[in-house]
Amino acid sequence: MPRVHDVHDGCAVRAMALHAEAFGASHAQVGCASGRVNLIGDHIDYAGGPVLPMALHEQTWVAIAPARGEVDRFTSEWRGDDQPQAADGSDAMGWDRYAAGVLAELRAARRAIPPVTIAVASDVPVGAGLSSSAALEVAVARAAIGLIGGTMPARDIALLCQRAEHMHAGTPCGIMDQWCVTHARAGEAILLDCAALASTPVALPRGLAIDIIDSGVRHALRDGGYAARRADVEAAARLLGVAQLADLAAARWSEIDALPPRLARRARHVVRECARVRAAVEALATEDLTRFGELLLESHASLRDDFDVSTPEIDAIVERVRGEGALGARMTGGGFGGCVIVARRADAVRGDAG
Ligand code: ADP
Ligand code: MG
């Protein structure tokens, strides 16, 4: 937990300034967390698969102080369309449900968090598939735990924040985002086994450059679409008689064809995406950048055609960068808009720039 006097980050300063302006308290504590970009392995964390996310340098900062009154109060620099309805946080319905949810889960876990004022500043694009929601949750958790002089293991913070997103924000997300945000250092990729809840750092070859392109598309149906996909994956697992689809042995993949067509497409994506993540880790280890790029393109086609979570705008970006000589590209995150991740040879990037 950084102390106020060692914070030089512009985002931290903005959070503290906003806190002072909105609530008048001058001795705010701070907490922060990074966004993340998923290199490969989407919509398989909740099916028990392996995923390969990377923590971003962009962060969300939260300034927190004990409130003078009896209720929590929230403010953010971000001016999106889900602004809090009740100024006093008594009925968290907008973005404040993420922060209020984390406070509620901390208190349910018997952490004596007093009523607080919270101000949020962030450099993570919101709703773009770069996990601004987990960054917000984890920053709130770290700030609130720091406020009472407590500590909590990273694993527990990740699980608590995932529960907050399920119970209070209404998104039945897997564990990837909260785990990556609590376990990876900025710029570090990790291979996370979502069934075992264990992660290891993965080194990226020096010759590989990763770009993120924001499509600017923010889809209103995102939350409902996410929950519907998760329900499909769980229904397919039940019909196949496995606890999680990632458990389905390759020898049984042919049984997927007998599922109802939509569930078959969802299940095909999950089992193949799990295999692609393992192949991608191998490709990175052997510095086979061509293979890594092919796997990104295969992942994109699967999310587009079998999982139905891409959009025409995202598909067009993938096709364009492919035409421009990228090794590969894919939509990243939950889908329905957001960002494309692009893999290029680092020398090609330098050549473009020069
Ligand atoms: P992602 O996590 O990919 O950015 P989500 O839809 O999961 O997209 O989460 C986005 C939501 O999280 C926003 O609509 C808002 O409610 C909340 N949020 C994230 N960052 C902030 C922020 N800096 N200030 C206020 N709300 C935020
Ligand atoms: Mg999110």
Coordinates of C-alpha atoms and ligand atoms in Angstrom, one line a residue:
M1 CA 0.0 0.0 0.0
P2 CA 1.7 3.3 -1.1
R3 CA 1.6 6.0 1.5
V4 CA 0.4 9.5 0.5
H5 CA 3.8 11.0 0.7
D6 CA 5.4 8.5 -1.8
V7 CA 2.7 8.9 -4.4
H8 CA 3.9 10.8 -7.4
D9 CA 1.6 9.2 -9.9
G10 CA -0.6 11.7 -11.7
C11 CA -3.6 9.5 -11.3
A12 CA -3.1 9.2 -7.5
V13 CA -2.8 13.0 -7.2
R14 CA -6.1 13.4 -9.2
A15 CA -7.9 11.0 -6.9
M16 CA -6.7 12.9 -3.8
A17 CA -7.6 16.2 -5.3
L18 CA -11.0 15.0 -6.2
H19 CA -11.5 13.6 -2.7
A20 CA -10.6 16.9 -1.1
E21 CA -12.8 18.8 -3.5
A22 CA -15.9 16.5 -3.1
F23 CA -15.6 15.7 0.6
G24 CA -13.3 18.3 2.1
A25 CA -11.2 15.7 3.9
S26 CA -7.5 16.4 3.5
H27 CA -6.0 13.2 5.0
A28 CA -7.1 10.6 2.5
Q29 CA -5.4 7.2 2.2
V30 CA -5.0 5.7 -1.3
G31 CA -5.1 2.4 -2.9
C32 CA -4.5 1.4 -6.6
A33 CA -4.8 -1.5 -9.0
S34 CA -3.9 -2.0 -12.7
G35 CA -6.2 -2.8 -15.6
R36 CA -5.4 -5.9 -17.6
V37 CA -5.4 -7.1 -21.2
N38 CA -6.1 -10.7 -21.9
L39 CA -3.6 -12.1 -24.5
I40 CA -5.6 -15.2 -25.1
G41 CA -8.2 -17.4 -23.4
D42 CA -11.6 -15.5 -23.3
H43 CA -14.8 -16.9 -21.8
I44 CA -13.0 -19.9 -20.4
D45 CA -12.1 -18.8 -16.9
Y46 CA -15.6 -19.6 -15.7
A47 CA -15.2 -23.0 -17.4
G48 CA -12.1 -23.9 -15.4
G49 CA -9.7 -23.2 -18.3
P50 CA -6.2 -21.6 -18.4
V51 CA -5.9 -18.0 -19.4
L52 CA -3.0 -15.7 -20.3
P53 CA -3.7 -12.1 -19.1
M54 CA -1.2 -9.3 -18.7
A55 CA -1.4 -6.4 -16.2
L56 CA -1.4 -2.9 -17.7
H57 CA 0.6 0.1 -16.7
E58 CA -2.6 2.1 -16.6
Q59 CA -4.1 2.1 -13.1
T60 CA -7.2 3.1 -11.1
W61 CA -6.5 5.0 -7.9
V62 CA -8.9 5.4 -5.0
A63 CA -8.6 8.0 -2.2
I64 CA -10.5 7.1 0.9
A65 CA -11.2 8.6 4.4
P66 CA -13.6 8.0 7.2
A67 CA -16.9 9.8 6.5
R68 CA -18.3 12.4 8.8
G69 CA -21.8 10.9 8.6
E70 CA -23.1 7.4 8.8
V71 CA -23.2 6.5 5.1
D72 CA -20.6 5.8 2.4
R73 CA -20.3 8.4 -0.3
F74 CA -18.6 8.0 -3.7
T75 CA -17.4 10.2 -6.5
S76 CA -15.4 9.5 -9.7
E77 CA -13.7 11.5 -12.4
W78 CA -15.4 9.2 -14.8
R79 CA -18.6 10.6 -16.3
G80 CA -20.3 7.6 -17.9
D81 CA -23.9 6.8 -18.2
D82 CA -24.2 4.7 -15.0
Q83 CA -23.8 7.6 -12.5
P84 CA -24.9 6.9 -8.9
Q85 CA -28.6 7.7 -8.3
A86 CA -28.4 8.5 -4.6
A87 CA -25.6 11.0 -3.7
D88 CA -25.2 9.4 -0.3
G89 CA -24.5 5.9 -1.6
S90 CA -27.5 4.5 0.3
D91 CA -28.9 2.9 -2.9
A92 CA -25.9 1.9 -5.1
M93 CA -27.3 1.5 -8.6
G94 CA -24.8 3.1 -10.8
W95 CA -21.0 2.5 -10.9
D96 CA -21.0 3.0 -7.2
R97 CA -22.3 -0.6 -6.8
Y98 CA -18.8 -1.9 -7.6
A99 CA -17.3 0.2 -4.8
A100 CA -20.2 -0.3 -2.4
G101 CA -20.1 -4.0 -3.1
V102 CA -16.5 -4.3 -2.1
L103 CA -17.2 -2.4 1.1
A104 CA -20.2 -4.7 1.8
E105 CA -18.1 -7.8 1.3
L106 CA -15.3 -6.5 3.5
R107 CA -17.8 -5.8 6.3
A108 CA -19.4 -9.2 5.8
A109 CA -15.9 -10.6 6.3
R110 CA -15.8 -8.8 9.6
R111 CA -13.4 -6.1 8.6
A112 CA -14.4 -3.0 10.6
I113 CA -14.5 -0.5 7.8
P114 CA -16.2 2.7 9.1
P115 CA -18.5 4.7 6.8
V116 CA -16.2 6.2 4.2
T117 CA -15.8 8.8 1.5
I118 CA -14.3 7.5 -1.7
A119 CA -13.0 9.3 -4.8
V120 CA -11.8 7.5 -7.9
A121 CA -9.5 8.5 -10.7
S122 CA -8.4 6.1 -13.4
D123 CA -6.3 5.9 -16.6
V124 CA -7.9 2.5 -17.5
P125 CA -10.5 2.9 -20.3
V126 CA -13.9 2.1 -18.8
G127 CA -16.0 -0.6 -20.4
A128 CA -13.4 -1.4 -23.0
G129 CA -12.6 -5.0 -22.0
L130 CA -9.5 -3.9 -20.1
S131 CA -11.0 -4.7 -16.7
S132 CA -11.7 -1.3 -15.3
S133 CA -14.2 -3.0 -13.1
A134 CA -11.7 -5.3 -11.4
A135 CA -9.2 -2.4 -11.1
L136 CA -11.9 -0.3 -9.3
E137 CA -12.8 -3.2 -7.0
V138 CA -9.3 -4.1 -6.0
A139 CA -8.3 -0.4 -5.6
V140 CA -11.2 0.1 -3.2
A141 CA -10.4 -3.1 -1.3
R142 CA -6.7 -2.2 -0.9
A143 CA -7.6 1.4 0.1
A144 CA -10.2 0.3 2.6
I145 CA -8.0 -2.4 4.1
G146 CA -5.2 0.1 4.3
L147 CA -7.5 2.6 6.1
I148 CA -8.0 0.2 9.0
G149 CA -4.3 -0.8 9.1
G150 CA -5.1 -4.3 8.0
T151 CA -3.7 -6.7 5.4
M152 CA -5.3 -9.4 3.3
P153 CA -3.6 -12.0 1.0
A154 CA -3.9 -11.3 -2.7
R155 CA -5.9 -14.5 -3.3
D156 CA -8.5 -13.4 -0.7
I157 CA -8.8 -9.9 -2.2
A158 CA -9.3 -11.4 -5.7
L159 CA -12.0 -13.8 -4.5
L160 CA -13.7 -11.1 -2.4
C161 CA -13.8 -8.7 -5.3
Q162 CA -15.1 -11.3 -7.7
R163 CA -17.9 -12.0 -5.1
A164 CA -18.6 -8.2 -5.0
E165 CA -19.0 -8.2 -8.8
H166 CA -21.3 -11.2 -8.8
M167 CA -23.5 -10.1 -5.8
H168 CA -23.6 -6.3 -6.2
A169 CA -22.7 -5.5 -9.8
G170 CA -24.7 -8.4 -11.2
T171 CA -22.0 -9.7 -13.6
P172 CA -21.3 -13.5 -13.1
C173 CA -17.6 -13.0 -14.1
G174 CA -14.9 -15.6 -13.9
I175 CA -11.8 -15.1 -11.7
M176 CA -9.4 -14.0 -14.4
D177 CA -9.7 -10.2 -14.0
Q178 CA -9.5 -10.0 -10.2
W179 CA -6.7 -12.6 -10.1
C180 CA -4.6 -10.9 -12.7
V181 CA -5.1 -7.5 -11.1
T182 CA -4.0 -8.7 -7.7
H183 CA -1.2 -11.1 -8.8
A184 CA 0.6 -9.6 -11.9
R185 CA 2.9 -6.7 -11.8
A186 CA 2.3 -4.0 -14.4
G187 CA 3.5 -5.2 -17.8
E188 CA 3.7 -8.8 -16.6
A189 CA 1.8 -11.6 -18.2
I190 CA 0.7 -14.6 -16.2
L191 CA -0.6 -18.1 -17.0
L192 CA -3.6 -18.6 -14.6
D193 CA -5.1 -22.0 -14.1
C194 CA -8.7 -21.0 -13.2
A195 CA -9.6 -24.4 -11.7
A196 CA -6.5 -24.7 -9.4
L197 CA -6.3 -21.0 -8.8
A198 CA -2.6 -20.9 -9.3
S199 CA -0.6 -18.6 -11.6
T200 CA 2.9 -18.3 -12.9
P201 CA 4.6 -15.4 -14.7
V202 CA 5.1 -15.9 -18.5
A203 CA 8.0 -14.0 -20.2
L204 CA 7.2 -12.4 -23.5
P205 CA 9.9 -12.6 -26.2
R206 CA 11.8 -9.4 -26.9
G207 CA 10.8 -9.6 -30.5
L208 CA 7.1 -9.4 -29.8
A209 CA 5.2 -6.1 -29.6
I210 CA 1.7 -6.1 -28.3
D211 CA -0.7 -3.2 -29.2
I212 CA -4.2 -2.5 -28.0
I213 CA -6.7 -0.8 -30.3
D214 CA -9.9 0.5 -28.7
S215 CA -12.8 0.1 -31.1
G216 CA -14.7 2.7 -29.1
V217 CA -17.8 0.4 -29.2
R218 CA -19.5 0.0 -25.9
H219 CA -22.3 -2.4 -26.1
A220 CA -25.4 -1.9 -23.9
L221 CA -26.3 -5.6 -24.0
R222 CA -22.9 -6.6 -22.6
D223 CA -24.0 -7.8 -19.1
G224 CA -26.9 -9.8 -20.3
G225 CA -24.9 -11.3 -23.1
Y226 CA -22.1 -12.3 -20.8
A227 CA -24.5 -14.0 -18.4
A228 CA -26.2 -15.8 -21.3
R229 CA -22.9 -17.2 -22.6
R230 CA -22.0 -18.4 -19.2
A231 CA -25.3 -20.1 -18.8
D232 CA -24.8 -21.8 -22.2
V233 CA -21.4 -23.1 -21.2
E234 CA -22.7 -24.5 -17.9
A235 CA -25.6 -26.1 -19.7
A236 CA -23.2 -27.8 -22.2
A237 CA -21.1 -29.1 -19.3
R238 CA -24.2 -30.6 -17.6
L239 CA -25.2 -32.3 -20.8
L240 CA -21.7 -33.7 -21.2
G241 CA -21.6 -34.8 -17.6
V242 CA -18.5 -32.8 -16.6
A243 CA -18.2 -30.4 -13.7
Q244 CA -16.5 -27.8 -15.9
L245 CA -16.0 -27.9 -19.7
A246 CA -12.3 -27.5 -19.4
D247 CA -12.3 -31.0 -17.9
L248 CA -13.6 -32.6 -21.1
A249 CA -10.9 -34.9 -22.3
A250 CA -9.9 -34.5 -26.0
A251 CA -11.0 -38.1 -26.6
R252 CA -14.5 -37.0 -25.8
W253 CA -14.6 -33.8 -27.9
S254 CA -16.6 -35.5 -30.7
E255 CA -19.5 -35.8 -28.2
I256 CA -19.9 -32.0 -28.5
D257 CA -21.4 -32.5 -32.0
A258 CA -24.4 -34.2 -30.4
L259 CA -25.3 -31.2 -28.3
P260 CA -28.1 -28.7 -29.5
P261 CA -26.4 -26.6 -32.2
R262 CA -25.9 -23.4 -30.1
L263 CA -24.5 -25.2 -27.1
A264 CA -22.2 -27.2 -29.4
R265 CA -20.7 -24.0 -30.8
R266 CA -20.2 -22.6 -27.3
A267 CA -18.6 -25.8 -26.1
R268 CA -16.4 -26.1 -29.1
H269 CA -15.1 -22.6 -28.4
V270 CA -14.3 -23.4 -24.8
V271 CA -12.4 -26.7 -25.3
R272 CA -10.4 -25.4 -28.3
E273 CA -9.7 -22.1 -26.6
C274 CA -8.2 -24.0 -23.6
A275 CA -6.0 -25.9 -26.1
R276 CA -5.0 -22.6 -27.8
V277 CA -3.9 -21.0 -24.5
R278 CA -1.5 -23.9 -23.8
A279 CA -0.2 -23.8 -27.4
A280 CA 0.3 -20.0 -27.1
V281 CA 2.4 -20.5 -23.9
E282 CA 4.5 -23.0 -25.8
A283 CA 4.8 -20.7 -28.8
L284 CA 6.0 -17.9 -26.5
A285 CA 8.5 -20.2 -24.8
T286 CA 10.0 -21.2 -28.1
E287 CA 9.7 -17.7 -29.5
D288 CA 7.6 -19.0 -32.4
L289 CA 5.9 -15.6 -33.0
T290 CA 4.2 -16.8 -36.3
R291 CA 2.4 -19.5 -34.4
F292 CA 1.5 -17.1 -31.6
G293 CA -0.1 -14.8 -34.1
E294 CA -2.0 -17.7 -35.8
L295 CA -3.4 -18.7 -32.4
L296 CA -4.7 -15.2 -31.8
L297 CA -6.5 -15.2 -35.2
E298 CA -8.0 -18.7 -34.5
S299 CA -9.2 -17.4 -31.1
H300 CA -10.8 -14.4 -32.7
A301 CA -12.6 -16.5 -35.3
S302 CA -13.9 -18.8 -32.6
L303 CA -15.2 -15.9 -30.4
R304 CA -16.8 -14.4 -33.6
D305 CA -18.3 -17.6 -35.1
D306 CA -18.9 -20.0 -32.3
F307 CA -19.2 -17.8 -29.3
D308 CA -21.0 -14.8 -31.0
V309 CA -19.4 -12.1 -28.8
S310 CA -17.6 -10.0 -31.5
T311 CA -19.0 -7.1 -33.4
P312 CA -18.6 -5.9 -37.0
E313 CA -16.4 -3.0 -35.9
I314 CA -14.0 -5.3 -34.0
D315 CA -13.9 -7.8 -36.9
A316 CA -13.0 -5.0 -39.3
I317 CA -10.1 -3.9 -37.1
V318 CA -8.8 -7.5 -36.9
E319 CA -9.0 -7.8 -40.7
R320 CA -7.3 -4.4 -41.2
V321 CA -4.3 -5.0 -39.0
R322 CA -4.0 -8.5 -40.5
G323 CA -3.8 -6.8 -44.0
E324 CA -1.1 -4.5 -42.6
G325 CA 1.1 -7.4 -41.7
A326 CA 0.4 -8.0 -38.0
L327 CA 1.3 -11.5 -36.8
G328 CA -2.2 -11.8 -35.4
A329 CA -5.0 -10.0 -33.6
R330 CA -8.2 -10.8 -31.7
M331 CA -10.9 -9.2 -29.7
T332 CA -10.0 -9.3 -26.0
G333 CA -12.2 -9.3 -22.9
G334 CA -15.8 -10.2 -22.6
G335 CA -16.7 -8.9 -26.1
F336 CA -19.7 -7.0 -27.4
G337 CA -17.3 -4.1 -28.3
G338 CA -14.1 -3.0 -26.5
C339 CA -10.6 -3.6 -27.6
V340 CA -8.5 -5.6 -30.1
I341 CA -5.1 -6.9 -29.1
V342 CA -2.5 -7.0 -31.9
A343 CA 0.7 -8.9 -32.0
R344 CA 3.5 -7.6 -34.3
R345 CA 7.2 -8.2 -34.7
A346 CA 9.0 -5.5 -32.7
D347 CA 11.2 -4.7 -35.6
A348 CA 8.1 -4.2 -37.8
V349 CA 6.8 -1.7 -35.2
R350 CA 10.1 0.2 -35.3
G351 CA 10.0 0.2 -39.1
D352 CA 6.5 1.7 -39.1
A353 CA 7.5 4.4 -36.6
G354 CA 10.6 5.4 -38.6
Ligands
ADP1 P1 -14.5 -3.4 -18.1 O1 -14.2 -4.1 -16.8 O2 -14.0 -4.2 -19.3 O3 -13.9 -2.0 -18.2 P2 -17.2 -3.6 -17.2 O4 -18.5 -3.5 -17.9 O5 -16.9 -4.9 -16.5 O6 -16.0 -3.3 -18.3 O7 -17.0 -2.5 -16.1 C1 -17.2 -1.2 -16.4 C2 -18.0 -0.5 -15.3 O8 -17.2 -0.4 -14.1 C3 -18.4 0.9 -15.6 O9 -19.7 1.0 -16.4 C4 -18.6 1.5 -14.2 O10 -19.8 1.1 -13.7 C5 -17.5 0.8 -13.5 N1 -16.2 1.6 -13.4 C6 -15.0 1.2 -13.9 N2 -14.0 2.1 -13.7 C7 -14.7 3.2 -13.2 C8 -14.2 4.5 -12.7 N3 -13.0 4.9 -12.9 N4 -15.1 5.3 -12.2 C9 -16.4 4.9 -12.0 N5 -16.9 3.7 -12.4 C10 -16.0 2.8 -13.0
MG2 MG -15.1 -5.8 -16.1

